[in-house]
């Protein structure tokens, strides 16, 4: 069942490393329909390297599979895409913008690619932080913009810290609509590699339920005196606590997850105390953005590290893509109340 | 060309996770012949799980392949084995001994398994440290004993720190012939998993030569202010420094190697300052034991962290296995000078 042409305002694509999420958005950015396909840039890039098909051909096919029906039946509806689709390994490179960056200007920096059938796709650029060890993001800038919009914080001058857990977690320092600084943690990808490709995975069994106590134990070890030996050392305890019968095979995956997320949260506290990330914030100024069950894990780990008032924002990608389209004049604004009242838990 | 029966005194097996190293030792433990086969316990265990063959059958076959000719033609020569062959996934479990442990007693604690052809194999037990996060070793206890013998340090009461780099590095605190404490770092295995199974490997190219400057850069980042963000964060710089053109594809493997080994060395310094590992040692009391090129990497990283007088000991496994056989009365001692003079760089 396809939404009516006159309802649809925007085709919004969150096109990352592992998946293509397509949203059909209506008036004021409300979601009419959404889809998720395992057609991430990593897989498409691998396909291009293996086959004789060119970049355009492979991305075109994925696009048609994801939302070709929308693009054809609603030819006048604009299309905006964010994420790795704009990387050097993506469909068309959207050059990085530099940090600090004013998120109000994101919509003015789009890169275009036209499909074989004539649809124009507007690609959001990523951000580059060329200070110390360089850092890059693609897609998260759009999610942060979406989260700021959702919380009606676009005009707030206070410091905020956005945590975006995932394959590569990002922690983003925002104030006055600017992304000031960000950090990357490869926690999700390292977790997957350790489980699938080291001895730690051999003793693991995946239960039907998560094991929150094993997770908490991992978080606590990361923050303990023993944790100071560092990840390379303490991850071995997945195995030794298994040998000792302290950790059952079903608890080992969540113990390792807690250990790694615990180290990430510990690093955030350290970077705050060294004022690389904002040190003086209101307690409720830490905002998690991302997939529900993953945010729940981070919320739990943050609580164990003393962060009690963390907020979670949902659907940040759609909201961000809508906001980018608004900035670019691709859709029209309607005066609607923000998703949450300004007098809520947020202080602006 | 097989050594003469009357020369051979001991068949010594260093049978670990990834390989089976077999040594035919003569009088005073001199090496007559040596072999290395990719018949490690991990591979044999996987074979057992996949096939209908039993544990004995698979290990027997590997043993015959490795040194069946020696065992048959020199039936009276005793056989000693150390390493994962004595683990729960090995041929016969040799129960762990507890730390602290007097290495003079290792030969009194052997576990026997008899081959189908009637040869008796004496398996050296591993060590268990059940304090804090539990820790285990198998094979390294024998190498440490070998290194102590090689350096004529068996009677020395001073503190020593033995570093045994490998798939799982061990750092072992020894004094007065006792193993007092040890730590494990999964550095080698994590490095392999990151290169082969994460995005970090995608930009890498393996040059014909190692890149020592890229290695040093990694070591320095681990010890720098930026390094405090932790491994999960800084490993991402393999990619970002690549994007920035600072790190060429050929330099990326060694940069990552330096980064991980740098963190390991950094942890050793921290554990020493917290007196978990010996804090007050003579500078030359850090001894590396292991494969040449890997020891060279650690030597380099240790130098960059201010450790100038680190020693390297070779052939520790053979020497340790010989010493265990002496302790067990399986071979006879002959009064021979130790490999190095007691008035050399070592202080005992």
XYZ file of C-alpha atoms in Angstrom:
696
model
C 0.000 0.000 0.000
C 1.697 3.166 -1.237
C 0.983 6.509 0.418
C -0.825 9.061 -1.733
C 1.301 11.325 -3.884
C -0.260 14.504 -2.435
C 0.644 13.453 1.138
C 4.306 12.729 0.506
C 6.746 15.615 0.895
C 10.159 13.952 1.060
C 11.948 10.693 0.436
C 14.558 10.546 3.195
C 17.405 8.006 3.062
C 19.579 7.065 6.018
C 22.136 5.129 3.962
C 24.935 3.874 6.169
C 27.643 1.229 6.332
C 25.396 -1.762 6.948
C 21.882 -0.756 5.896
C 19.703 1.481 3.764
C 16.764 2.929 5.672
C 14.198 4.660 3.508
C 11.486 6.953 4.905
C 8.568 8.481 3.094
C 7.816 11.675 4.987
C 4.611 13.727 4.835
C 3.625 17.165 6.046
C 5.846 18.491 8.886
C 8.079 15.468 8.475
C 5.645 12.876 9.786
C 6.605 9.350 8.745
C 4.152 7.838 6.243
C 6.113 4.683 5.538
C 9.525 3.254 6.317
C 11.716 0.397 5.112
C 15.056 -1.093 6.077
C 17.199 -3.109 3.666
C 20.599 -4.747 4.208
C 22.014 -2.723 1.292
C 24.664 -0.785 3.237
C 27.620 0.858 1.530
C 30.091 -1.801 2.755
C 28.184 -4.553 0.971
C 27.679 -2.514 -2.195
C 31.344 -1.529 -2.241
C 32.380 -5.178 -1.942
C 29.979 -6.010 -4.797
C 31.545 -3.321 -6.996
C 35.053 -4.610 -6.278
C 34.073 -8.177 -7.165
C 31.976 -7.540 -10.285
C 32.280 -5.686 -13.560
C 29.360 -3.422 -12.603
C 30.222 0.232 -11.985
C 29.493 2.343 -8.897
C 26.407 4.018 -10.431
C 24.942 0.744 -11.581
C 25.218 -0.972 -8.191
C 23.940 2.001 -6.175
C 21.163 2.617 -8.700
C 19.973 -0.973 -8.310
C 19.993 -0.688 -4.504
C 18.120 2.624 -4.705
C 15.466 1.144 -6.993
C 15.125 -1.837 -4.671
C 14.783 0.429 -1.620
C 12.450 3.134 -2.917
C 12.262 3.001 -6.708
C 8.473 2.684 -6.515
C 8.212 5.905 -4.493
C 10.582 7.794 -6.773
C 8.671 6.699 -9.872
C 5.118 7.293 -8.682
C 6.004 10.565 -6.907
C 8.512 12.046 -9.312
C 8.158 15.580 -7.901
C 8.962 14.574 -4.304
C 12.562 15.557 -3.443
C 15.076 12.996 -2.186
C 17.672 13.599 0.553
C 20.269 11.027 1.701
C 22.781 11.026 4.579
C 25.505 8.610 5.657
C 28.257 6.589 3.999
C 26.473 6.930 0.642
C 28.366 10.241 0.421
C 31.791 8.741 1.220
C 34.638 8.023 -1.201
C 33.305 4.451 -1.334
C 29.711 5.649 -1.752
C 27.594 6.686 -4.726
C 28.929 10.239 -5.014
C 31.436 11.827 -2.651
C 30.033 14.735 -0.651
C 33.191 16.499 0.596
C 33.644 16.780 4.368
C 32.852 20.032 6.184
C 35.092 21.181 9.017
C 34.366 21.176 12.734
C 33.292 23.424 14.454
C 30.229 23.520 12.236
C 26.932 25.407 12.480
C 24.208 22.823 11.852
C 21.908 25.519 10.438
C 24.072 25.470 7.294
C 23.948 21.732 6.598
C 21.169 22.115 3.990
C 23.256 24.609 2.016
C 26.072 22.102 1.435
C 24.364 19.232 -0.393
C 25.955 17.273 -3.240
C 23.738 15.992 -6.064
C 23.659 12.749 -7.974
C 21.069 11.937 -10.628
C 19.676 8.434 -11.085
C 19.421 6.807 -14.514
C 15.667 7.434 -14.372
C 16.185 11.124 -13.765
C 15.601 11.454 -9.993
C 17.894 13.930 -8.233
C 19.311 12.764 -4.881
C 20.686 15.399 -2.513
C 23.507 13.969 -0.369
C 24.341 15.459 3.037
C 28.095 15.987 3.657
C 29.948 14.451 6.594
C 32.133 16.302 9.080
C 35.911 16.254 9.454
C 37.714 17.188 12.669
C 41.337 17.706 11.738
C 42.732 18.284 15.230
C 45.048 15.816 16.960
C 44.115 12.386 15.634
C 41.751 13.234 12.793
C 38.133 12.186 13.129
C 35.248 11.857 10.673
C 31.499 11.274 10.748
C 28.868 10.679 8.071
C 25.224 10.528 8.967
C 25.601 11.373 12.644
C 25.646 15.131 11.890
C 22.138 14.672 10.480
C 21.001 12.655 13.488
C 22.342 15.289 15.883
C 20.468 17.975 13.944
C 17.353 15.813 14.157
C 17.763 15.299 17.891
C 18.252 19.039 18.449
C 15.065 19.704 16.494
C 13.148 17.006 18.346
C 14.146 18.543 21.663
C 13.593 22.137 20.464
C 17.203 22.878 21.344
C 18.304 24.508 18.088
C 18.464 27.898 19.785
C 19.912 26.731 23.088
C 23.366 28.065 23.967
C 24.116 25.484 26.648
C 26.523 22.549 26.286
C 25.140 19.178 25.262
C 26.732 15.793 24.773
C 25.096 13.470 22.265
C 25.957 9.780 22.408
C 25.212 7.819 19.230
C 25.974 4.149 19.940
C 26.484 1.810 17.000
C 29.095 -0.072 14.987
C 31.193 3.052 15.462
C 29.827 5.064 18.378
C 30.079 8.834 18.197
C 30.059 11.257 21.115
C 29.283 14.749 19.953
C 29.735 17.990 21.875
C 27.138 20.558 20.784
C 26.375 24.082 21.910
C 24.564 26.954 20.245
C 23.636 24.762 17.263
C 27.343 24.102 16.541
C 29.079 20.750 16.582
C 32.190 21.736 18.565
C 34.011 18.414 18.904
C 33.398 14.699 18.529
C 34.988 11.340 19.312
C 34.624 7.913 17.728
C 34.664 4.518 19.487
C 34.751 1.318 17.431
C 32.978 -0.528 20.249
C 30.307 -2.289 18.175
C 32.685 -3.494 15.488
C 35.343 -4.605 17.997
C 32.685 -6.514 19.945
C 31.570 -8.347 16.811
C 35.155 -9.170 15.776
C 36.059 -10.471 19.264
C 32.963 -12.701 19.437
C 33.310 -14.116 15.930
C 37.064 -14.265 15.425
C 38.912 -14.783 18.728
C 39.073 -17.433 21.417
C 36.601 -15.374 23.499
C 33.747 -16.424 21.228
C 34.509 -20.128 21.574
C 33.139 -20.434 25.077
C 30.085 -18.273 24.400
C 26.534 -19.442 23.974
C 23.838 -17.028 22.862
C 20.837 -17.333 25.154
C 17.336 -16.310 24.182
C 17.403 -13.535 26.780
C 20.026 -10.887 27.487
C 21.830 -11.299 30.822
C 21.751 -7.870 32.496
C 23.730 -9.020 35.546
C 26.580 -10.279 33.369
C 26.430 -6.979 31.473
C 26.619 -4.993 34.721
C 29.541 -7.117 35.904
C 31.421 -6.213 32.724
C 30.677 -2.507 33.137
C 31.872 -2.630 36.732
C 35.112 -4.446 35.874
C 35.913 -1.758 33.284
C 35.586 0.919 35.966
C 37.341 -1.051 38.720
C 40.975 -1.156 39.855
C 41.414 -4.385 37.863
C 40.075 -2.558 34.819
C 43.113 -0.285 34.806
C 45.136 -3.067 33.172
C 43.224 -2.046 30.023
C 40.955 -3.739 27.528
C 43.651 -5.914 25.938
C 44.114 -7.529 29.334
C 40.654 -7.603 30.911
C 38.823 -9.077 27.891
C 40.749 -12.284 28.671
C 38.577 -12.550 31.800
C 35.666 -13.610 29.555
C 37.631 -16.836 29.213
C 39.129 -17.140 32.681
C 35.878 -16.364 34.520
C 34.350 -19.012 32.254
C 37.035 -21.552 33.225
C 36.418 -20.711 36.893
C 32.688 -21.319 36.493
C 31.943 -17.721 37.545
C 30.556 -16.811 34.138
C 28.278 -19.234 32.292
C 28.538 -19.513 28.494
C 25.190 -17.672 28.124
C 26.462 -14.739 30.198
C 29.733 -14.286 28.343
C 28.430 -12.241 25.370
C 26.755 -9.681 27.663
C 29.735 -9.605 30.027
C 31.998 -8.698 27.092
C 29.456 -6.146 25.854
C 29.367 -4.537 29.321
C 33.147 -4.553 29.524
C 33.586 -2.722 26.204
C 30.731 -0.245 26.727
C 32.051 0.300 30.261
C 35.456 1.296 28.865
C 33.765 3.630 26.391
C 31.774 5.357 29.130
C 34.901 5.507 31.279
C 36.716 7.264 28.412
C 33.858 9.767 28.102
C 34.238 10.657 31.785
C 38.000 11.028 31.325
C 37.598 13.218 28.225
C 35.137 15.371 30.159
C 37.477 15.745 33.113
C 40.166 16.814 30.631
C 37.692 19.262 29.065
C 37.966 17.725 25.613
C 34.255 17.017 25.992
C 32.036 19.429 27.963
C 32.818 19.205 31.669
C 30.130 21.409 33.149
C 26.752 20.387 31.890
C 23.332 20.012 33.409
C 22.914 16.324 34.324
C 20.118 15.926 31.766
C 22.300 17.282 28.960
C 23.547 13.845 27.925
C 21.314 12.588 25.121
C 21.438 9.121 23.553
C 20.404 8.742 19.930
C 20.056 5.383 18.226
C 18.546 1.950 18.174
C 16.366 1.188 21.234
C 18.046 -1.918 22.672
C 21.529 -0.460 22.174
C 20.540 2.832 23.824
C 19.150 0.793 26.729
C 22.577 -0.846 27.180
C 24.338 2.518 27.172
C 21.754 3.982 29.536
C 22.465 1.118 31.954
C 26.244 1.546 31.688
C 25.969 5.326 32.104
C 23.815 4.865 35.244
C 26.438 2.528 36.729
C 28.995 5.284 36.095
C 26.841 7.840 37.924
C 24.967 9.436 35.025
C 21.396 9.389 36.285
C 19.474 11.749 34.022
C 20.368 10.630 30.526
C 17.697 11.255 27.851
C 16.945 9.088 24.803
C 15.723 10.571 21.513
C 14.104 8.377 18.862
C 13.780 8.805 15.086
C 16.589 11.358 14.918
C 17.635 10.389 11.378
C 14.215 11.100 9.808
C 13.915 14.356 11.724
C 17.388 15.426 10.707
C 16.801 14.629 7.046
C 13.561 16.609 7.156
C 15.367 19.552 8.762
C 18.119 19.438 6.118
C 15.432 19.477 3.391
C 13.792 22.469 5.088
C 17.117 24.315 5.209
C 17.683 23.555 1.526
C 14.214 24.785 0.569
C 13.273 21.338 -0.758
C 10.230 21.190 1.527
C 8.122 23.909 3.099
C 7.876 24.602 6.781
C 4.550 24.604 8.529
C 4.263 26.116 11.947
C 3.786 23.063 14.113
C 4.556 22.595 17.786
C 7.866 20.820 18.475
C 7.726 17.199 19.560
C 8.303 18.171 23.168
C 7.585 21.299 25.160
C 10.478 23.647 25.887
C 9.567 23.621 29.586
C 10.185 19.837 29.805
C 13.283 18.229 31.317
C 15.544 20.143 28.923
C 16.696 23.460 30.268
C 16.325 25.688 27.187
C 68.848 -37.445 8.775
C 67.936 -38.686 12.245
C 70.214 -38.045 15.197
C 71.837 -41.099 16.753
C 69.898 -42.866 19.471
C 72.785 -42.681 21.953
C 72.991 -38.862 21.544
C 69.337 -38.156 22.184
C 68.275 -37.598 25.792
C 64.820 -36.025 25.519
C 61.968 -35.389 23.100
C 60.666 -31.965 24.133
C 57.320 -30.702 22.809
C 56.208 -27.071 22.956
C 52.599 -27.787 21.963
C 50.571 -24.599 21.987
C 47.424 -23.045 20.549
C 48.656 -22.603 16.985
C 51.654 -24.904 16.534
C 53.482 -28.018 17.657
C 57.219 -27.470 18.039
C 59.223 -30.644 18.557
C 62.836 -30.672 19.784
C 65.207 -33.575 19.996
C 67.584 -32.692 22.817
C 70.968 -34.226 23.512
C 73.376 -34.117 26.427
C 72.924 -31.039 28.674
C 69.862 -30.112 26.664
C 71.623 -29.168 23.457
C 69.283 -29.136 20.479
C 70.002 -31.947 17.996
C 67.021 -31.346 15.752
C 63.861 -29.248 15.729
C 60.596 -29.115 13.805
C 57.571 -26.851 13.721
C 54.166 -28.003 12.475
C 50.865 -26.096 12.255
C 49.198 -28.738 14.437
C 48.226 -26.485 17.344
C 45.545 -27.437 19.850
C 43.015 -24.984 18.392
C 43.109 -26.707 15.015
C 43.034 -30.211 16.498
C 40.131 -29.269 18.767
C 38.176 -27.937 15.780
C 38.945 -31.170 13.929
C 37.632 -33.262 16.841
C 34.425 -31.201 16.995
C 33.797 -31.629 13.277
C 34.677 -35.314 12.871
C 33.811 -38.624 14.458
C 37.435 -39.115 15.542
C 38.085 -39.004 19.291
C 40.531 -36.802 21.198
C 43.197 -39.522 21.489
C 43.003 -40.421 17.827
C 43.463 -36.833 16.579
C 46.287 -35.978 19.015
C 47.965 -39.327 18.376
C 47.988 -38.641 14.656
C 49.487 -35.169 15.179
C 52.106 -36.598 17.536
C 53.099 -39.283 15.025
C 53.290 -36.645 12.315
C 55.456 -34.393 14.474
C 57.884 -36.869 16.054
C 56.589 -40.407 15.581
C 59.874 -41.372 13.914
C 61.878 -40.219 16.941
C 59.575 -41.953 19.400
C 59.741 -45.211 17.477
C 63.478 -45.351 16.815
C 64.405 -44.084 20.300
C 61.801 -45.793 22.437
C 63.764 -45.301 25.660
C 64.082 -41.514 25.283
C 61.567 -39.750 27.578
C 59.010 -37.285 26.209
C 57.945 -34.041 27.921
C 55.283 -31.641 26.575
C 54.141 -28.174 27.702
C 51.394 -25.819 26.543
C 47.741 -26.078 25.588
C 48.168 -29.827 24.991
C 47.484 -30.083 28.747
C 44.315 -27.951 28.679
C 40.710 -29.128 28.879
C 40.685 -28.977 25.069
C 44.050 -30.766 24.832
C 45.129 -34.400 24.806
C 45.003 -34.951 28.555
C 44.178 -32.266 31.128
C 47.081 -31.436 33.457
C 45.330 -29.614 36.334
C 46.422 -26.037 37.026
C 48.825 -25.250 39.862
C 48.287 -22.142 41.965
C 50.283 -18.906 41.954
C 52.575 -18.090 43.755
C 54.458 -21.155 42.569
C 58.033 -22.368 43.114
C 59.338 -23.316 39.676
C 61.687 -25.873 41.231
C 58.621 -28.081 41.754
C 57.272 -28.038 38.210
C 58.852 -31.417 37.338
C 57.111 -33.072 40.284
C 53.656 -32.236 38.959
C 53.545 -33.895 35.554
C 50.486 -35.648 34.123
C 50.972 -38.712 31.919
C 49.296 -39.851 28.741
C 50.329 -42.996 26.847
C 50.236 -43.163 23.051
C 48.680 -46.113 21.208
C 52.208 -47.315 20.433
C 53.163 -47.279 24.089
C 55.179 -44.055 24.432
C 54.621 -42.176 27.686
C 54.243 -38.393 27.367
C 54.763 -36.263 30.493
C 52.628 -33.109 30.346
C 53.637 -29.979 32.287
C 50.755 -28.308 34.185
C 49.734 -24.684 33.658
C 49.330 -22.065 36.362
C 46.159 -20.502 37.725
C 46.073 -17.144 39.486
C 42.731 -16.929 41.236
C 42.984 -13.365 42.534
C 40.821 -10.529 41.226
C 40.056 -11.383 37.609
C 41.335 -14.941 37.319
C 44.285 -15.577 35.040
C 45.786 -18.706 33.496
C 48.899 -19.731 31.576
C 50.019 -22.920 29.872
C 53.493 -23.245 28.456
C 54.790 -19.865 29.638
C 55.651 -21.304 33.082
C 58.037 -23.634 31.262
C 59.512 -20.807 29.179
C 60.067 -18.686 32.292
C 61.833 -21.611 33.956
C 63.948 -21.981 30.815
C 64.816 -18.289 30.746
C 65.772 -18.358 34.442
C 68.054 -21.317 33.757
C 69.544 -19.678 30.680
C 70.390 -16.599 32.706
C 71.560 -18.582 35.739
C 68.969 -16.766 37.823
C 67.323 -19.745 39.520
C 68.883 -18.794 42.838
C 68.479 -15.040 42.523
C 66.215 -13.371 45.089
C 65.735 -10.127 43.164
C 62.564 -9.110 41.289
C 62.327 -9.856 37.573
C 59.677 -9.130 34.988
C 59.457 -11.531 32.067
C 57.558 -10.397 28.974
C 56.413 -13.207 26.660
C 54.840 -11.569 23.598
C 52.562 -13.666 21.402
C 48.942 -14.332 20.481
C 48.294 -13.841 24.181
C 51.200 -11.968 25.752
C 52.107 -12.793 29.317
C 53.980 -10.568 31.762
C 55.346 -12.592 34.636
C 56.682 -11.301 37.939
C 59.368 -13.646 39.286
C 61.564 -13.532 42.333
C 63.434 -16.213 44.239
C 62.455 -18.856 41.646
C 58.752 -18.206 42.350
C 56.180 -16.953 39.880
C 54.514 -14.323 42.076
C 52.003 -12.769 39.709
C 51.199 -12.585 36.002
C 49.039 -10.688 33.534
C 47.682 -11.604 30.105
C 47.218 -9.291 27.108
C 45.358 -10.530 24.025
C 47.358 -8.126 21.862
C 48.358 -10.547 19.095
C 44.912 -12.041 18.676
C 43.165 -8.654 18.803
C 45.587 -7.314 16.186
C 44.824 -10.222 13.851
C 41.047 -9.864 14.345
C 41.132 -6.093 13.721
C 43.192 -6.488 10.525
C 41.146 -9.339 9.088
C 37.639 -8.578 10.299
C 37.070 -4.835 10.747
C 37.061 -1.757 8.533
C 40.650 -1.032 9.684
C 41.970 -3.834 7.479
C 40.244 -2.522 4.360
C 42.630 0.345 3.820
C 45.740 -1.686 4.648
C 48.311 -2.988 2.229
C 51.036 -5.356 3.375
C 54.406 -4.115 2.162
C 57.416 -6.334 1.732
C 59.210 -4.453 4.513
C 58.023 -3.494 7.977
C 57.545 0.255 8.503
C 59.335 1.101 11.770
C 58.353 4.786 11.659
C 54.672 3.923 11.392
C 55.160 1.459 14.248
C 56.815 4.144 16.394
C 54.036 6.590 15.599
C 51.497 4.066 16.901
C 53.491 3.473 20.083
C 53.733 7.216 20.663
C 50.008 7.810 20.115
C 49.218 5.132 22.722
C 51.326 6.992 25.269
C 50.186 10.499 24.281
C 47.424 12.748 25.609
C 45.262 11.674 22.638
C 45.884 8.068 23.622
C 43.952 8.576 26.844
C 40.711 8.255 24.895
C 41.539 4.542 24.927
C 42.057 1.815 22.341
C 38.421 1.626 21.209
C 38.764 5.242 20.126
C 42.330 5.612 18.882
C 42.338 2.526 16.637
C 39.923 4.495 14.434
C 42.885 6.752 13.602
C 44.260 3.943 11.389
C 41.406 4.894 9.105
C 41.259 8.653 9.609
C 45.021 9.166 9.251
C 44.686 7.103 6.082
C 41.885 9.358 4.790
C 44.039 12.402 5.602
C 46.969 10.953 3.640
C 49.148 11.002 6.769
C 49.389 7.212 6.849
C 49.923 5.245 3.644
C 48.215 1.859 3.217
C 51.588 0.092 3.643
C 52.171 1.848 6.984
C 48.783 1.068 8.486
C 49.480 -2.516 9.688
C 52.601 -1.427 11.599
C 50.899 1.703 12.942
C 48.131 -0.480 14.413
C 50.716 -2.935 15.747
C 52.576 -0.062 17.449
C 49.341 1.330 18.845
C 48.323 -1.978 20.469
C 51.793 -2.890 21.747
C 52.116 0.699 22.985
C 48.959 0.298 25.061
C 50.265 -3.001 26.421
C 53.572 -1.424 27.492
C 51.671 1.531 28.930
C 49.598 -0.891 31.030
C 52.777 -2.580 32.272
C 54.073 0.784 33.495
C 50.743 1.485 35.188
C 50.640 -1.961 36.848
C 54.197 -1.379 38.069
C 53.358 2.044 39.502
C 50.438 0.385 41.301
C 52.800 -2.339 42.553
C 50.802 -5.139 40.981
C 53.956 -5.838 38.993
C 57.381 -5.207 40.547
C 57.994 -1.478 40.892
C 61.597 -1.386 42.053
C 63.765 -3.431 39.756
C 67.171 -3.055 38.270
C 66.708 -1.617 34.759
C 68.067 -4.802 33.175
C 65.569 -6.957 35.037
C 62.995 -6.852 32.231
C 63.522 -9.921 30.057
C 61.727 -10.652 26.779
C 61.174 -14.267 25.794
C 59.776 -15.276 22.432
C 59.963 -15.151 18.682
C 62.757 -12.845 17.401
C 60.839 -10.367 15.245
C 58.078 -10.005 17.820
C 60.615 -9.454 20.626
C 62.240 -6.781 18.434
C 58.899 -4.940 18.220
C 58.428 -5.058 21.980
C 62.020 -3.981 22.556
C 61.377 -0.956 20.345
C 58.120 -0.079 22.100
C 59.720 -0.524 25.538
C 62.600 1.787 24.541
C 60.118 4.471 23.446
C 58.536 4.145 26.893
C 61.903 4.654 28.597
C 62.978 1.055 29.181
C 66.549 1.083 27.896
C 68.142 -2.100 29.231
C 65.709 -4.823 28.276
C 67.248 -8.273 27.662
C 66.088 -10.919 25.174
C 66.409 -14.653 25.868
C 66.139 -17.184 23.048
C 65.168 -20.883 23.066
C 63.477 -20.634 26.448
C 60.951 -23.389 25.699
C 63.591 -26.081 24.980
C 65.596 -25.054 28.016
C 62.519 -25.084 30.222
C 61.428 -28.505 29.010
C 64.945 -29.826 29.665
C 64.891 -28.342 33.181
C 61.472 -29.907 33.886
C 62.826 -33.286 32.738
C 65.846 -32.835 35.050
C 63.568 -32.017 37.991
C 61.475 -35.106 37.225
C 64.556 -37.312 37.005
C 63.797 -38.193 33.388
C 67.243 -37.014 32.286
C 70.519 -36.754 34.138
C 72.302 -33.531 34.951
C 75.860 -32.954 33.874
C 77.826 -30.155 35.403
C 78.087 -27.702 32.521
C 78.607 -23.951 32.606
C 75.386 -21.929 32.238
C 74.728 -20.232 28.922
C 75.863 -16.894 30.289
C 78.248 -15.907 33.064
C 76.771 -14.806 36.364
C 78.923 -11.673 36.287
C 77.273 -10.546 33.014
C 74.602 -7.858 32.763
C 72.361 -9.724 35.211
C 72.928 -8.787 38.814
C 72.796 -12.184 40.484
